[in-house]
């Protein structure tokens, strides 16, 4: 078990370092990012995160234990505003943030790279082998949120955007650490009975990070093409 924990932690740190080294996040931290780029991120991230509850439900359906499902149901309830102490659904908080910047999801186009990130996440979460969905959601998403959103907060603060306006980001810097820990514990349970599953988890996480790096490239207009957005219900992480 100790070897699995060390391998998983090493992989998560390495991928987080690679992600944080992208010029988009570096420019957020040093203040050279433009407000337009930050708004573009919020818009495309909103389109990707619109499917979060469906990513989670698809992965939960393949978990081997009802106890594991119940553990992740707490995350789902929190996202939907059904958890005690978290009465406002997260998609409402995100929508309010977008509106404060004059951003509307319904009238926009989704970038090819955003759609690729969505497709990659769905592919892994729908796998009958839950190791892939767990790796994608934990290593590729929840585990990176605190660092990712901390960089974004720094970027917005350089533009004197008040913290009240980016409350969603600050909220998730705190709560997604707990979400990642829950996923991490389940991953170790599954890897404990089959060490090869850990490789599947890490592989899925790596593929999501690759898709996320391309997503950042597109935000920086290195890859400007976009495709027509289809309507989607919204729930964010």
PDB file of C-alpha atoms in Angstrom, residues 37-161:
ATOM      1  CA  UNK A  37      -8.044  35.904 -21.557  1.00  0.00           C
ATOM      2  CA  UNK A  38      -9.289  35.335 -18.021  1.00  0.00           C
ATOM      3  CA  UNK A  39     -12.859  35.868 -19.191  1.00  0.00           C
ATOM      4  CA  UNK A  40     -12.261  33.479 -22.090  1.00  0.00           C
ATOM      5  CA  UNK A  41     -11.105  30.877 -19.576  1.00  0.00           C
ATOM      6  CA  UNK A  42     -14.228  31.338 -17.443  1.00  0.00           C
ATOM      7  CA  UNK A  43     -16.419  30.894 -20.497  1.00  0.00           C
ATOM      8  CA  UNK A  44     -14.731  27.752 -21.871  1.00  0.00           C
ATOM      9  CA  UNK A  45     -14.298  26.276 -18.382  1.00  0.00           C
ATOM     10  CA  UNK A  46     -18.009  26.813 -17.869  1.00  0.00           C
ATOM     11  CA  UNK A  47     -18.800  24.812 -20.988  1.00  0.00           C
ATOM     12  CA  UNK A  48     -16.519  21.961 -19.859  1.00  0.00           C
ATOM     13  CA  UNK A  49     -17.804  21.986 -16.279  1.00  0.00           C
ATOM     14  CA  UNK A  50     -21.420  22.005 -17.422  1.00  0.00           C
ATOM     15  CA  UNK A  51     -21.179  18.229 -17.521  1.00  0.00           C
ATOM     16  CA  UNK A  52     -19.501  17.680 -14.155  1.00  0.00           C
ATOM     17  CA  UNK A  53     -22.389  15.909 -12.433  1.00  0.00           C
ATOM     18  CA  UNK A  54     -22.673  13.627 -15.460  1.00  0.00           C
ATOM     19  CA  UNK A  55     -18.965  12.826 -15.381  1.00  0.00           C
ATOM     20  CA  UNK A  56     -19.328  11.942 -11.717  1.00  0.00           C
ATOM     21  CA  UNK A  57     -22.527   9.908 -12.114  1.00  0.00           C
ATOM     22  CA  UNK A  58     -21.095   7.970 -15.062  1.00  0.00           C
ATOM     23  CA  UNK A  59     -18.036   7.016 -13.030  1.00  0.00           C
ATOM     24  CA  UNK A  60     -20.010   6.213  -9.867  1.00  0.00           C
ATOM     25  CA  UNK A  61     -22.168   3.741 -11.790  1.00  0.00           C
ATOM     26  CA  UNK A  62     -19.093   1.534 -12.326  1.00  0.00           C
ATOM     27  CA  UNK A  63     -17.733   1.529  -8.772  1.00  0.00           C
ATOM     28  CA  UNK A  64     -17.568  -1.943  -7.192  1.00  0.00           C
ATOM     29  CA  UNK A  65     -18.797  -0.907  -3.727  1.00  0.00           C
ATOM     30  CA  UNK A  66     -21.973   0.821  -2.548  1.00  0.00           C
ATOM     31  CA  UNK A  67     -19.900   2.397   0.231  1.00  0.00           C
ATOM     32  CA  UNK A  68     -17.709   4.055  -2.394  1.00  0.00           C
ATOM     33  CA  UNK A  69     -20.801   5.341  -4.194  1.00  0.00           C
ATOM     34  CA  UNK A  70     -22.111   6.846  -0.965  1.00  0.00           C
ATOM     35  CA  UNK A  71     -18.782   8.550  -0.271  1.00  0.00           C
ATOM     36  CA  UNK A  72     -18.866  10.271  -3.656  1.00  0.00           C
ATOM     37  CA  UNK A  73     -22.574  11.056  -3.330  1.00  0.00           C
ATOM     38  CA  UNK A  74     -21.575  13.667  -0.732  1.00  0.00           C
ATOM     39  CA  UNK A  75     -19.600  15.457  -3.454  1.00  0.00           C
ATOM     40  CA  UNK A  76     -22.590  15.255  -5.776  1.00  0.00           C
ATOM     41  CA  UNK A  77     -24.974  16.601  -3.124  1.00  0.00           C
ATOM     42  CA  UNK A  78     -22.635  19.506  -2.430  1.00  0.00           C
ATOM     43  CA  UNK A  79     -22.484  20.406  -6.115  1.00  0.00           C
ATOM     44  CA  UNK A  80     -26.276  20.348  -6.318  1.00  0.00           C
ATOM     45  CA  UNK A  81     -26.790  22.413  -3.157  1.00  0.00           C
ATOM     46  CA  UNK A  82     -28.302  19.486  -1.259  1.00  0.00           C
ATOM     47  CA  UNK A  83     -25.552  19.215   1.367  1.00  0.00           C
ATOM     48  CA  UNK A  84     -26.215  20.839   4.739  1.00  0.00           C
ATOM     49  CA  UNK A  85     -24.216  24.049   4.963  1.00  0.00           C
ATOM     50  CA  UNK A  86     -23.983  24.291   1.155  1.00  0.00           C
ATOM     51  CA  UNK A  87     -27.481  25.475   0.171  1.00  0.00           C
ATOM     52  CA  UNK A  88     -26.603  27.182  -3.116  1.00  0.00           C
ATOM     53  CA  UNK A  89     -25.942  24.880  -6.108  1.00  0.00           C
ATOM     54  CA  UNK A  90     -22.457  25.492  -7.443  1.00  0.00           C
ATOM     55  CA  UNK A  91     -23.730  26.105 -10.956  1.00  0.00           C
ATOM     56  CA  UNK A  92     -25.712  29.082  -9.628  1.00  0.00           C
ATOM     57  CA  UNK A  93     -22.589  30.493  -7.978  1.00  0.00           C
ATOM     58  CA  UNK A  94     -20.673  30.042 -11.244  1.00  0.00           C
ATOM     59  CA  UNK A  95     -23.472  31.598 -13.299  1.00  0.00           C
ATOM     60  CA  UNK A  96     -23.530  34.626 -11.005  1.00  0.00           C
ATOM     61  CA  UNK A  97     -19.776  35.009 -11.463  1.00  0.00           C
ATOM     62  CA  UNK A  98     -20.151  34.883 -15.245  1.00  0.00           C
ATOM     63  CA  UNK A  99     -22.947  37.439 -15.172  1.00  0.00           C
ATOM     64  CA  UNK A 100     -20.803  39.804 -13.124  1.00  0.00           C
ATOM     65  CA  UNK A 101     -18.319  39.774 -16.023  1.00  0.00           C
ATOM     66  CA  UNK A 102     -21.039  40.120 -18.653  1.00  0.00           C
ATOM     67  CA  UNK A 103     -20.509  36.547 -19.908  1.00  0.00           C
ATOM     68  CA  UNK A 104     -23.325  34.361 -21.283  1.00  0.00           C
ATOM     69  CA  UNK A 105     -22.771  30.680 -22.057  1.00  0.00           C
ATOM     70  CA  UNK A 106     -25.807  30.202 -24.288  1.00  0.00           C
ATOM     71  CA  UNK A 107     -24.672  32.565 -27.022  1.00  0.00           C
ATOM     72  CA  UNK A 108     -21.090  31.411 -27.400  1.00  0.00           C
ATOM     73  CA  UNK A 109     -19.086  28.882 -29.385  1.00  0.00           C
ATOM     74  CA  UNK A 110     -17.166  26.033 -27.841  1.00  0.00           C
ATOM     75  CA  UNK A 111     -13.544  25.670 -28.852  1.00  0.00           C
ATOM     76  CA  UNK A 112     -12.439  22.392 -30.393  1.00  0.00           C
ATOM     77  CA  UNK A 113     -10.020  21.858 -27.499  1.00  0.00           C
ATOM     78  CA  UNK A 114     -12.770  22.378 -24.932  1.00  0.00           C
ATOM     79  CA  UNK A 115     -14.906  19.765 -26.665  1.00  0.00           C
ATOM     80  CA  UNK A 116     -11.902  17.424 -26.764  1.00  0.00           C
ATOM     81  CA  UNK A 117     -11.451  17.847 -22.991  1.00  0.00           C
ATOM     82  CA  UNK A 118     -15.144  17.069 -22.446  1.00  0.00           C
ATOM     83  CA  UNK A 119     -14.964  13.997 -24.686  1.00  0.00           C
ATOM     84  CA  UNK A 120     -11.793  12.729 -23.001  1.00  0.00           C
ATOM     85  CA  UNK A 121     -13.348  13.036 -19.548  1.00  0.00           C
ATOM     86  CA  UNK A 122     -16.569  11.308 -20.616  1.00  0.00           C
ATOM     87  CA  UNK A 123     -14.655   8.489 -22.302  1.00  0.00           C
ATOM     88  CA  UNK A 124     -12.793   7.659 -19.099  1.00  0.00           C
ATOM     89  CA  UNK A 125     -15.766   8.120 -16.755  1.00  0.00           C
ATOM     90  CA  UNK A 126     -17.911   5.769 -18.859  1.00  0.00           C
ATOM     91  CA  UNK A 127     -15.305   2.990 -18.817  1.00  0.00           C
ATOM     92  CA  UNK A 128     -16.621  -0.147 -17.102  1.00  0.00           C
ATOM     93  CA  UNK A 129     -13.266  -0.334 -15.342  1.00  0.00           C
ATOM     94  CA  UNK A 130     -13.666   2.471 -12.744  1.00  0.00           C
ATOM     95  CA  UNK A 131      -9.901   2.984 -12.496  1.00  0.00           C
ATOM     96  CA  UNK A 132      -9.991   5.153 -15.622  1.00  0.00           C
ATOM     97  CA  UNK A 133     -12.800   7.409 -14.411  1.00  0.00           C
ATOM     98  CA  UNK A 134     -11.230   7.738 -10.974  1.00  0.00           C
ATOM     99  CA  UNK A 135      -7.874   8.693 -12.462  1.00  0.00           C
ATOM    100  CA  UNK A 136      -9.444  11.178 -14.827  1.00  0.00           C
ATOM    101  CA  UNK A 137     -11.544  12.881 -12.153  1.00  0.00           C
ATOM    102  CA  UNK A 138      -8.952  12.818  -9.380  1.00  0.00           C
ATOM    103  CA  UNK A 139      -5.551  13.197 -11.027  1.00  0.00           C
ATOM    104  CA  UNK A 140      -6.816  15.133 -14.040  1.00  0.00           C
ATOM    105  CA  UNK A 141      -9.400  17.358 -12.377  1.00  0.00           C
ATOM    106  CA  UNK A 142     -10.080  17.576  -8.638  1.00  0.00           C
ATOM    107  CA  UNK A 143      -6.450  17.262  -7.495  1.00  0.00           C
ATOM    108  CA  UNK A 144      -5.344  20.150  -9.725  1.00  0.00           C
ATOM    109  CA  UNK A 145      -8.185  22.559  -8.914  1.00  0.00           C
ATOM    110  CA  UNK A 146      -6.592  24.251  -5.874  1.00  0.00           C
ATOM    111  CA  UNK A 147      -3.402  25.110  -7.806  1.00  0.00           C
ATOM    112  CA  UNK A 148      -5.299  25.966 -10.985  1.00  0.00           C
ATOM    113  CA  UNK A 149      -7.794  28.254  -9.289  1.00  0.00           C
ATOM    114  CA  UNK A 150      -5.114  29.845  -7.076  1.00  0.00           C
ATOM    115  CA  UNK A 151      -3.299  30.920 -10.243  1.00  0.00           C
ATOM    116  CA  UNK A 152      -6.527  32.304 -11.687  1.00  0.00           C
ATOM    117  CA  UNK A 153      -7.285  34.205  -8.489  1.00  0.00           C
ATOM    118  CA  UNK A 154      -3.829  35.777  -8.703  1.00  0.00           C
ATOM    119  CA  UNK A 155      -4.569  36.821 -12.287  1.00  0.00           C
ATOM    120  CA  UNK A 156      -7.891  38.424 -11.381  1.00  0.00           C
ATOM    121  CA  UNK A 157      -6.389  40.193  -8.373  1.00  0.00           C
ATOM    122  CA  UNK A 158      -3.731  41.735 -10.642  1.00  0.00           C
ATOM    123  CA  UNK A 159      -6.670  43.351 -12.445  1.00  0.00           C
ATOM    124  CA  UNK A 160      -8.177  44.544  -9.146  1.00  0.00           C
ATOM    125  CA  UNK A 161     -11.157  42.217  -9.431  1.00  0.00           C
TER     126      UNK A 161
END
